[in-house]
mmCIF file of C-alpha atoms in Angstrom:
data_model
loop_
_atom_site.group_PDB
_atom_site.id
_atom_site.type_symbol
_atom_site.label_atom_id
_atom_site.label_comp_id
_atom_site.label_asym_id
_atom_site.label_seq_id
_atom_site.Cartn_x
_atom_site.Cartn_y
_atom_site.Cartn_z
ATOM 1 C CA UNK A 530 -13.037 -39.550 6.305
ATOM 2 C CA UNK A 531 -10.312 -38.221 3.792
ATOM 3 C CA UNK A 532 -11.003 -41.476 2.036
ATOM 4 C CA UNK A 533 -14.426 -40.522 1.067
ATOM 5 C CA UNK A 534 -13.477 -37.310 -0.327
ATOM 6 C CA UNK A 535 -10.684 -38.958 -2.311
ATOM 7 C CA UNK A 536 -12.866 -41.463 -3.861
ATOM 8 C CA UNK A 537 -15.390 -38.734 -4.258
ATOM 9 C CA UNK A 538 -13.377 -36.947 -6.586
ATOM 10 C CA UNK A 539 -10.982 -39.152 -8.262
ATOM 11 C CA UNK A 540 -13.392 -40.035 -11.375
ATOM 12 C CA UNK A 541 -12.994 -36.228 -12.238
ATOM 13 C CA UNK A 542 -9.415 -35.201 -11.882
ATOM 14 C CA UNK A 543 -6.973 -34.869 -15.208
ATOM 15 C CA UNK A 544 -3.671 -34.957 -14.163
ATOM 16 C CA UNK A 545 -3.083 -35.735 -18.142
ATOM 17 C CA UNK A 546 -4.373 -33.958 -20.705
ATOM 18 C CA UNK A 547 -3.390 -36.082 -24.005
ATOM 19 C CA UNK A 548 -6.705 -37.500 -25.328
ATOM 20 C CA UNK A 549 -9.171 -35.332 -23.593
ATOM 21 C CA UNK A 550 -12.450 -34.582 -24.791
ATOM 22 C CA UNK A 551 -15.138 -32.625 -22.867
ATOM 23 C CA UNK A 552 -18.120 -34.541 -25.080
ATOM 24 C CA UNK A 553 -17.035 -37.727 -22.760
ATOM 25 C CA UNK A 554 -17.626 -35.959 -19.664
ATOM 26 C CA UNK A 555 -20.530 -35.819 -17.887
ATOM 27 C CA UNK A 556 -22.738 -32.396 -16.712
ATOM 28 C CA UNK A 557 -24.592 -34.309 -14.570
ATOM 29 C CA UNK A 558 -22.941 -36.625 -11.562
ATOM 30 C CA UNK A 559 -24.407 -38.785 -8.855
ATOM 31 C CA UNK A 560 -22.874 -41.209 -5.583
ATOM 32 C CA UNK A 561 -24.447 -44.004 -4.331
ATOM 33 C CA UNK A 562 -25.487 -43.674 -1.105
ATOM 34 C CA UNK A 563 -24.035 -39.841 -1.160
ATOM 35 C CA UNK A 564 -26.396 -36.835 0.589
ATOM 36 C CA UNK A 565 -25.023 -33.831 -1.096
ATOM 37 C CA UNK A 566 -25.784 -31.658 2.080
ATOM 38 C CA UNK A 567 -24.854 -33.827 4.748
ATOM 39 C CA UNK A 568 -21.666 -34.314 2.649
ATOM 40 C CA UNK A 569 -20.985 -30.794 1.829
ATOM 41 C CA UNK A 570 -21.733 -29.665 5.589
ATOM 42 C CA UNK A 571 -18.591 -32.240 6.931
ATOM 43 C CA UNK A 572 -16.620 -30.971 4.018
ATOM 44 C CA UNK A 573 -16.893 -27.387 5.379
ATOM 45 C CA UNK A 574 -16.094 -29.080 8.274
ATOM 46 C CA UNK A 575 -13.434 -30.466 7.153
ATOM 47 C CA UNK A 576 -11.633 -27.989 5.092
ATOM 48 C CA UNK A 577 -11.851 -25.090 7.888
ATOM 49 C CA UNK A 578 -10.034 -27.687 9.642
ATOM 50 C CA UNK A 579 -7.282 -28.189 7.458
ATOM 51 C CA UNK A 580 -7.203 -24.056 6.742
ATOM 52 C CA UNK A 581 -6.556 -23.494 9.906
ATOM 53 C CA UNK A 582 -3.260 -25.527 10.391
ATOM 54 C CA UNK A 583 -1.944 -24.361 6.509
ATOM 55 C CA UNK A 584 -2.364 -20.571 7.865
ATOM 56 C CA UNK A 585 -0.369 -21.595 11.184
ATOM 57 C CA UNK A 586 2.140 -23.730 9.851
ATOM 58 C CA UNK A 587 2.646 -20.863 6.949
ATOM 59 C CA UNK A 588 5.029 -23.049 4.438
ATOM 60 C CA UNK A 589 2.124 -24.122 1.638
ATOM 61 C CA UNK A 590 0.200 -21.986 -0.077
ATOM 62 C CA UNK A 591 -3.300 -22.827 -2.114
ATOM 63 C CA UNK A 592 -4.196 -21.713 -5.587
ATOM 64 C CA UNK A 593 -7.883 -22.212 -6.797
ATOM 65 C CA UNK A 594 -8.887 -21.212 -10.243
ATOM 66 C CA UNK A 595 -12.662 -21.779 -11.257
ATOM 67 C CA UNK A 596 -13.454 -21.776 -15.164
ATOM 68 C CA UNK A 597 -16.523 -22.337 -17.130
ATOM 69 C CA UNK A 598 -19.216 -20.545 -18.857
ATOM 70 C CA UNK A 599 -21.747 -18.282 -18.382
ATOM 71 C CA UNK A 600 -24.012 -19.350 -15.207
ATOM 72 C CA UNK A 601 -22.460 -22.363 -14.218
ATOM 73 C CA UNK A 602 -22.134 -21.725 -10.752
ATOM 74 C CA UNK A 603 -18.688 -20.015 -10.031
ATOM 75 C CA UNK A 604 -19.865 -17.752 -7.358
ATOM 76 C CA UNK A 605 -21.722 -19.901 -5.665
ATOM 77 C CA UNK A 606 -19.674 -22.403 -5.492
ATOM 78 C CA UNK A 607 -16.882 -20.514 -3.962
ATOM 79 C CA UNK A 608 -19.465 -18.689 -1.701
ATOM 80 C CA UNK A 609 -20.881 -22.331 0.279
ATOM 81 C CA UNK A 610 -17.397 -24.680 -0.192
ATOM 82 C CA UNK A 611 -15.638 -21.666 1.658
ATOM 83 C CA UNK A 612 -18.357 -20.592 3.842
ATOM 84 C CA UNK A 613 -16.680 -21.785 6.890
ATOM 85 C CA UNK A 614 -12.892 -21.013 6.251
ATOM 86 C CA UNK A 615 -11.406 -17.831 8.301
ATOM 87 C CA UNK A 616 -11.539 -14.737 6.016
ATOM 88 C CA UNK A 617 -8.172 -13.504 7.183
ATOM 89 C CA UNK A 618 -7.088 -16.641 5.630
ATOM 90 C CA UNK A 619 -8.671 -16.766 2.433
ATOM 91 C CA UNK A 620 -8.496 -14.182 -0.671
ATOM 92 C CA UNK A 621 -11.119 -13.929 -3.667
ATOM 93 C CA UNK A 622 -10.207 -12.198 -6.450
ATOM 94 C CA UNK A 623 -13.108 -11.751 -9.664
ATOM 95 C CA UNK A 624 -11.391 -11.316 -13.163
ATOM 96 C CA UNK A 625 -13.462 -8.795 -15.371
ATOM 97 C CA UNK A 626 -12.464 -7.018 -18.899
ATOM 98 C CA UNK A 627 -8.652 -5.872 -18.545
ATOM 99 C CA UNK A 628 -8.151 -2.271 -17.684
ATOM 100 C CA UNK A 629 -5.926 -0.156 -19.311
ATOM 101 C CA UNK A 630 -3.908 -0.368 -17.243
ATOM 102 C CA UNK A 631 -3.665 -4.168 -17.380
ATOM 103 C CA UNK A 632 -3.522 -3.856 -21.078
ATOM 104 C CA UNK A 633 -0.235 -2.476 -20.885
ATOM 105 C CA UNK A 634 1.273 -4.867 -19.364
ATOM 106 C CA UNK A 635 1.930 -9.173 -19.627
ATOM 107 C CA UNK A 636 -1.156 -11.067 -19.853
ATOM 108 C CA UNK A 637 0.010 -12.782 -16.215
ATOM 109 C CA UNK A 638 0.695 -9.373 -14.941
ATOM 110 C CA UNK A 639 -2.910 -9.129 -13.020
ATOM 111 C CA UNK A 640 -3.415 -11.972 -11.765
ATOM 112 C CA UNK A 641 0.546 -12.747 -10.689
ATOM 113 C CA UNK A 642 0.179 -9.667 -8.552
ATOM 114 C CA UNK A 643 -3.088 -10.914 -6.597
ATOM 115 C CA UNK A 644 -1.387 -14.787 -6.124
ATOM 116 C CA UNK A 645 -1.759 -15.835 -2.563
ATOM 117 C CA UNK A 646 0.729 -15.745 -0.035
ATOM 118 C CA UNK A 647 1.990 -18.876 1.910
ATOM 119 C CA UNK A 648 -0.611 -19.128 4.458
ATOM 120 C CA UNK A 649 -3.308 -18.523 2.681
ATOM 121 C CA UNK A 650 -6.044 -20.086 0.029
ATOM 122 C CA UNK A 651 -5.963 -17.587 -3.148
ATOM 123 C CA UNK A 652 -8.832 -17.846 -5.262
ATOM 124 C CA UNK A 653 -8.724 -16.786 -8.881
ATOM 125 C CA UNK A 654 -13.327 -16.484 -10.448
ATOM 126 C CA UNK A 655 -11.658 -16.564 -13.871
ATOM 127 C CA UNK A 656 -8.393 -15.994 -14.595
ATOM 128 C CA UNK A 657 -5.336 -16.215 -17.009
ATOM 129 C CA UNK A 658 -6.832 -18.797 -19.066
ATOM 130 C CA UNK A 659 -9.396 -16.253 -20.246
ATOM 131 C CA UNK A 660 -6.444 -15.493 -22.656
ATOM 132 C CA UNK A 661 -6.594 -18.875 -24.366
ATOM 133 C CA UNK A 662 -10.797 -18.676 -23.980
ATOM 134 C CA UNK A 663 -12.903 -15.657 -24.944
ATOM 135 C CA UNK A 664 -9.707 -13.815 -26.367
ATOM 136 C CA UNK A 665 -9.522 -17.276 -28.925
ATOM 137 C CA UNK A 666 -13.105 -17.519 -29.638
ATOM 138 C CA UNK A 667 -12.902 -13.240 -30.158
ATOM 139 C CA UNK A 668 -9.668 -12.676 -31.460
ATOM 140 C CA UNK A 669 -10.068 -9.492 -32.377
ATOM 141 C CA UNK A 670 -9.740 -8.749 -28.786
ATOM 142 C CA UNK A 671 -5.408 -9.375 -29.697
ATOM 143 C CA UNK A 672 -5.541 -6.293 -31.071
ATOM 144 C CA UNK A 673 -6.813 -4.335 -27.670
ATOM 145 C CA UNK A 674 -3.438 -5.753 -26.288
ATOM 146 C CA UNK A 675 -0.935 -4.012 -27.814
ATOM 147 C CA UNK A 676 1.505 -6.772 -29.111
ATOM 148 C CA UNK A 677 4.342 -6.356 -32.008
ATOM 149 C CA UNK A 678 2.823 -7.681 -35.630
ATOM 150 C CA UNK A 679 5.432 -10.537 -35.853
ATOM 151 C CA UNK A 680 4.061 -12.000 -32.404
ATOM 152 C CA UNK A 681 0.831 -12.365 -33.456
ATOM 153 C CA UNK A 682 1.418 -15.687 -35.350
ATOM 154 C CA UNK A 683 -1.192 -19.467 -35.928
ATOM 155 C CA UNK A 684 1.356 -20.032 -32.627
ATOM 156 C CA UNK A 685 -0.012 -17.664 -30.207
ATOM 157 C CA UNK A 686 -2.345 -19.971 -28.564
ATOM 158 C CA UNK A 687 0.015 -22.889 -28.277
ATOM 159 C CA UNK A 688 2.703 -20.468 -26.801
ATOM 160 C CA UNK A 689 0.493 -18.911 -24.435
ATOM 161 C CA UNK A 690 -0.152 -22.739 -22.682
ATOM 162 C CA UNK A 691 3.517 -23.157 -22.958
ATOM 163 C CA UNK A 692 3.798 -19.938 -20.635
ATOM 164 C CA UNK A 693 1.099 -20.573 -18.442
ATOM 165 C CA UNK A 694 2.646 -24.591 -18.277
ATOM 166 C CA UNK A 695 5.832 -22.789 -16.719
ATOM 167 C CA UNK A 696 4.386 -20.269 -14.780
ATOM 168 C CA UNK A 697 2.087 -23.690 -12.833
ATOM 169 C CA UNK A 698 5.499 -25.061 -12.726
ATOM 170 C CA UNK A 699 7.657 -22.594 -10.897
ATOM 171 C CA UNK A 700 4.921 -21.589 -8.867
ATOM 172 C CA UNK A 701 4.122 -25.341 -7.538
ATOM 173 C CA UNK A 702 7.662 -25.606 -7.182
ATOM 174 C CA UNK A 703 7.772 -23.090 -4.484
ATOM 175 C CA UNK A 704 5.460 -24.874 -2.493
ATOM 176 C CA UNK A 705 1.675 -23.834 -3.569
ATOM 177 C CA UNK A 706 -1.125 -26.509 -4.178
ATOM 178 C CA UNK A 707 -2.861 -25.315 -7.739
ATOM 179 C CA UNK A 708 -6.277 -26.693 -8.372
ATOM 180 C CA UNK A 709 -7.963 -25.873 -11.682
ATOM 181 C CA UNK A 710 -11.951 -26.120 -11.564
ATOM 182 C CA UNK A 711 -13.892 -26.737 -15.207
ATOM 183 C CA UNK A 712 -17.801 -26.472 -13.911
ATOM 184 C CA UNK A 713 -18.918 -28.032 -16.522
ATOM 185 C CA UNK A 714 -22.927 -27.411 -17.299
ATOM 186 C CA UNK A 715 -25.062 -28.481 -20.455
ATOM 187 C CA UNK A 716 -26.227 -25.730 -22.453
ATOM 188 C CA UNK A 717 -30.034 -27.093 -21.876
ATOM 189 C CA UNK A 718 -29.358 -26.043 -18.160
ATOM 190 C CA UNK A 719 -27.445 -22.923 -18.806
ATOM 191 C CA UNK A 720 -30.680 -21.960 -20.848
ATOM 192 C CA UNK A 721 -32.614 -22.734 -17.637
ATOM 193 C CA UNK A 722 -30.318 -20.681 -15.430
ATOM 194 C CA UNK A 723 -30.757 -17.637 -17.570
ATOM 195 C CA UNK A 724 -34.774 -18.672 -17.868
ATOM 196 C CA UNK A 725 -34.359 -18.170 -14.082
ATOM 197 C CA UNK A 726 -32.338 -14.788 -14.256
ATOM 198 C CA UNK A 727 -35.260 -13.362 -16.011
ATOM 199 C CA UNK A 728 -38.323 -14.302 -14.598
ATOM 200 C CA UNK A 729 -36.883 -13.758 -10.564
ATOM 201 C CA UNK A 730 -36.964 -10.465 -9.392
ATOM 202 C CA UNK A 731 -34.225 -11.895 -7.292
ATOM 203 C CA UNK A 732 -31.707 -12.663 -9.786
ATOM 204 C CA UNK A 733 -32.172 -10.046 -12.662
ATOM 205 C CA UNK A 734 -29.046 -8.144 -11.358
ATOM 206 C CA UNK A 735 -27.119 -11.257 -12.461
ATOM 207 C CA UNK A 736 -28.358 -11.143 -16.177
ATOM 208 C CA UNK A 737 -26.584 -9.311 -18.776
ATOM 209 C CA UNK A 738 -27.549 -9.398 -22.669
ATOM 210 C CA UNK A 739 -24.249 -9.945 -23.195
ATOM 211 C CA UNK A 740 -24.497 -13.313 -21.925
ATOM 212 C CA UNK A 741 -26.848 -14.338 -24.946
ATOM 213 C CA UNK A 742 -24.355 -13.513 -27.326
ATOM 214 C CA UNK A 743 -21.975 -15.493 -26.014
ATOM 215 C CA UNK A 744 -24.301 -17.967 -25.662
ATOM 216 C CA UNK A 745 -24.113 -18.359 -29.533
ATOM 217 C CA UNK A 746 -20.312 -19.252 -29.487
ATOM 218 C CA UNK A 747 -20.946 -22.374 -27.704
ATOM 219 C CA UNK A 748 -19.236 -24.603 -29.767
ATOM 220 C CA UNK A 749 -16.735 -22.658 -30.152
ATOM 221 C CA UNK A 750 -16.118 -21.967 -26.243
ATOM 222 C CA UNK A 751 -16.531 -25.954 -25.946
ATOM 223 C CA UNK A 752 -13.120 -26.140 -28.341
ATOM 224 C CA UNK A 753 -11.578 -23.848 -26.902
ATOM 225 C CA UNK A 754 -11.962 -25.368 -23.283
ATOM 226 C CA UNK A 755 -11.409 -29.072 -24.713
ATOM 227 C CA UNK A 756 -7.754 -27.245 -25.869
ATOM 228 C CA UNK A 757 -7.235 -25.364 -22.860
ATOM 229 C CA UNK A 758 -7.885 -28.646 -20.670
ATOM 230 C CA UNK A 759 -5.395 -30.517 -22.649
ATOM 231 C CA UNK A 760 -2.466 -28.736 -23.041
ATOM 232 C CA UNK A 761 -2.852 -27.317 -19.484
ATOM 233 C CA UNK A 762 -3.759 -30.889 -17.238
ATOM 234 C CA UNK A 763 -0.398 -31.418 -15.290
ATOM 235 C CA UNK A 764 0.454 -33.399 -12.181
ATOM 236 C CA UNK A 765 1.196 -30.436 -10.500
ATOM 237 C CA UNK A 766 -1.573 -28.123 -11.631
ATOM 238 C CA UNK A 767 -4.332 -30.828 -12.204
ATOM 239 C CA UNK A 768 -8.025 -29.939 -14.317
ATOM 240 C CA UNK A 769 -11.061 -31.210 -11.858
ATOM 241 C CA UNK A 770 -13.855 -31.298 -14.389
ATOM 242 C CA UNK A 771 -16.865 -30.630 -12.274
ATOM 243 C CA UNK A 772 -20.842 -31.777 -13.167
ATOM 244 C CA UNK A 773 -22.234 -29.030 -12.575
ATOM 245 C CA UNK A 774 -25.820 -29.487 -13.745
ATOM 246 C CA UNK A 775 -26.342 -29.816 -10.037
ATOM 247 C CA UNK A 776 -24.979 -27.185 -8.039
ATOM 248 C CA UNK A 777 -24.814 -29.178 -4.888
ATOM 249 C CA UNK A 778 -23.327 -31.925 -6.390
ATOM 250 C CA UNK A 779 -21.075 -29.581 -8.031
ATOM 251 C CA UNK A 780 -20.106 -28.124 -4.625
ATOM 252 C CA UNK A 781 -19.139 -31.163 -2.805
ATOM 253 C CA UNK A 782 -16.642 -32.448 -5.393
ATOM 254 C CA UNK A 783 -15.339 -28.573 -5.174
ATOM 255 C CA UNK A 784 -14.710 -29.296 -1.777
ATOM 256 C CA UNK A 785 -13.631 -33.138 -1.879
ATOM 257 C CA UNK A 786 -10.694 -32.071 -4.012
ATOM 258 C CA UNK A 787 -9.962 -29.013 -1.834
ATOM 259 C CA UNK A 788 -9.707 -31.343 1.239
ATOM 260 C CA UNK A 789 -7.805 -34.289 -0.195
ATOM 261 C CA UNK A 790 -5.404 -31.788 -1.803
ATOM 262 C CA UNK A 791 -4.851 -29.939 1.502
ATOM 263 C CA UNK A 792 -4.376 -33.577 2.760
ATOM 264 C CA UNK A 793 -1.743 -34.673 0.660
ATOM 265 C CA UNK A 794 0.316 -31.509 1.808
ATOM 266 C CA UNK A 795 0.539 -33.253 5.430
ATOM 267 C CA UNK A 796 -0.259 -30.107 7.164
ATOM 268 C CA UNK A 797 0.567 -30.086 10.882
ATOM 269 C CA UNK A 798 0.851 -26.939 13.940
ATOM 270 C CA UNK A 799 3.963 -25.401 14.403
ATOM 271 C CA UNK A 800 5.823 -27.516 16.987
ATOM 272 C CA UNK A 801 7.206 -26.189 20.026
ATOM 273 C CA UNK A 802 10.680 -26.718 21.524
ATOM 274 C CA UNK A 803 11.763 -27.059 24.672
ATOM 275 C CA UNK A 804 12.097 -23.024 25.617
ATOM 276 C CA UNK A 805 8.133 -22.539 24.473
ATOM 277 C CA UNK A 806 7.195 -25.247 26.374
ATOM 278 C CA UNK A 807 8.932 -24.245 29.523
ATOM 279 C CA UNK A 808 7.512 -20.352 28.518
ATOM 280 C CA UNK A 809 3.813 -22.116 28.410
ATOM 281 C CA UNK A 810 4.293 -23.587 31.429
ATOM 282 C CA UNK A 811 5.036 -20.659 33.278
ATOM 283 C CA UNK A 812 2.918 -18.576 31.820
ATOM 284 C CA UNK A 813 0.046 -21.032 32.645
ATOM 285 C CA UNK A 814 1.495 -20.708 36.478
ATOM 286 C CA UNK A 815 1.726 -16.884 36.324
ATOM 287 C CA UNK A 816 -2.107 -16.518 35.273
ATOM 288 C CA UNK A 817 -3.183 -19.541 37.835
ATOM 289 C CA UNK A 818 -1.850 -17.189 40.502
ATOM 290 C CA UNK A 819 -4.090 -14.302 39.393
ATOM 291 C CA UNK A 820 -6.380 -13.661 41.723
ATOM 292 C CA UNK A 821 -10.104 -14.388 40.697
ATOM 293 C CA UNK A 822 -13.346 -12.067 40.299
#
């Protein structure tokens, strides 16, 4: 089975980011032969599986970050791929505006202090690359954060990948999976998302007039995540650019690269030695001699 979600996903990952353009990716994605649901119902499956034996073996640790534009499906996303993983085992964490508080501090400082432990699946709705996206397409929003004059130089942007490059670095190097989501949606169907927003009494707590505003830096967000994609697509810390014109398409290449990354990390129960076994055994003996009610 862990073939199909490899194959699944493979036309999507960028382990490389030289060369990358978003215009050659598609919004929309299809399988032959491939039932979204019936897929996305073994994937669940699947990955509460695999959870399971990364929280009891406790030596790997999961990173998911999920990027992309206004309505492209974050929450939802997150909300069916990890319906059926333990909740003691899995932490979400929704980035908003900085605080004050977070102001006055690194721009890693928030979300390094919410990083998963080993264990567990962390999972970042936004993140620190909101600091090479809106604050590039608003950079007036630099001058909220408090940094010396001579730092805020034509290298900021470039700098701020080279931090975040290291930060992916160490962090894989002590032992976490990172997985980097890019739901990628056309602006026609963001337009018909929002349509939706308005005209369902259902989903007008979603909408925010905000949203339109942003809606008019398009292009601009489109450079900024074609930049952010390429000087951020590592081995280690790989980009899975996601179609996500259709959400349940979208979802089951969220989970096929969940699963096949779990499943490269060889995951496997604690073994027992020789004194636990001979503790199970009489243990099991104790409780057979129970009497019974």
């Amino acid at each position: 089975m862990h073939r199909d979600f490899k194959a699944l996903v493979k036309p999507f990952v960028v382990k490389d980011g030289k060369g990358f353009c978003l215009g050659d990716r598609p919004t929309a994605g299809t399988h032959p032969g491939h039932d979204a649901k019936k897929f996305l119902k073994k994937g669940v499956k699947a990955l509460c599986d695999l959870q399971d034996k990364l929280y009891a073996q406790d030596r790997h640790g999961v990173l998911l970050i999920f990027q992309a534009i206004d309505a492209a499906g974050k929450d939802s996303a997150i909300k069916h791929v990890m319906s059926g993983v333990d909740p003691a085992g899995c932490q979400v964490y929704s980035f908003k505006a900085p605080s004050s508080e977070e102001l006055d501090h690194d721009f890693l400082w928030r979300t390094s202090k919410c990083l998963p432990e080993r264990g567990r699946i962390g999972i970042f709705n936004r993140s620190y690359y909101e600091e090479v996206l809106i604050v590039r397409v608003h950079p007036t929003m630099l001058g909220h954060q408090k940094l010396p004059a001579e730092l805020l130089t034509k290298r900021i942007w470039k700098e701020r990948f080279e931090d975040i490059n290291a930060f992916e670095r160490y962090f894989a190097r002590q032992g976490f999976l990172i997985l980097k989501f890019f739901l990628h949606v056309s602006r026609k169907e963001q337009r018909q998302r929002f349509m939706a927003r308005l005209d369902r009494p259902d989903k007008n707590w979603k909408f925010e007039f905000g949203d339109l505003a942003e809606r008019k830096h398009w292009r601009a967000y489109m450079a900024a995540y074609d930049e952010m994609i390429r000087h951020t697509a590592k081995p280690h810390a790989p980009w899975v650019i996601v179609p996500a014109d259709d959400k349940k398409f979208a979802r089951t290449v969220v989970a096929a690269a969940i699963i096949d990354g779990l499943t490269r990390l060889r995951l496997q129960y604690p073994a027992v030695d020789d004194r636990q076994r001979a503790d199970l055994r009489r243990a099991k003996r104790l409780l057979e001699r129970e009497p019974r009610r």
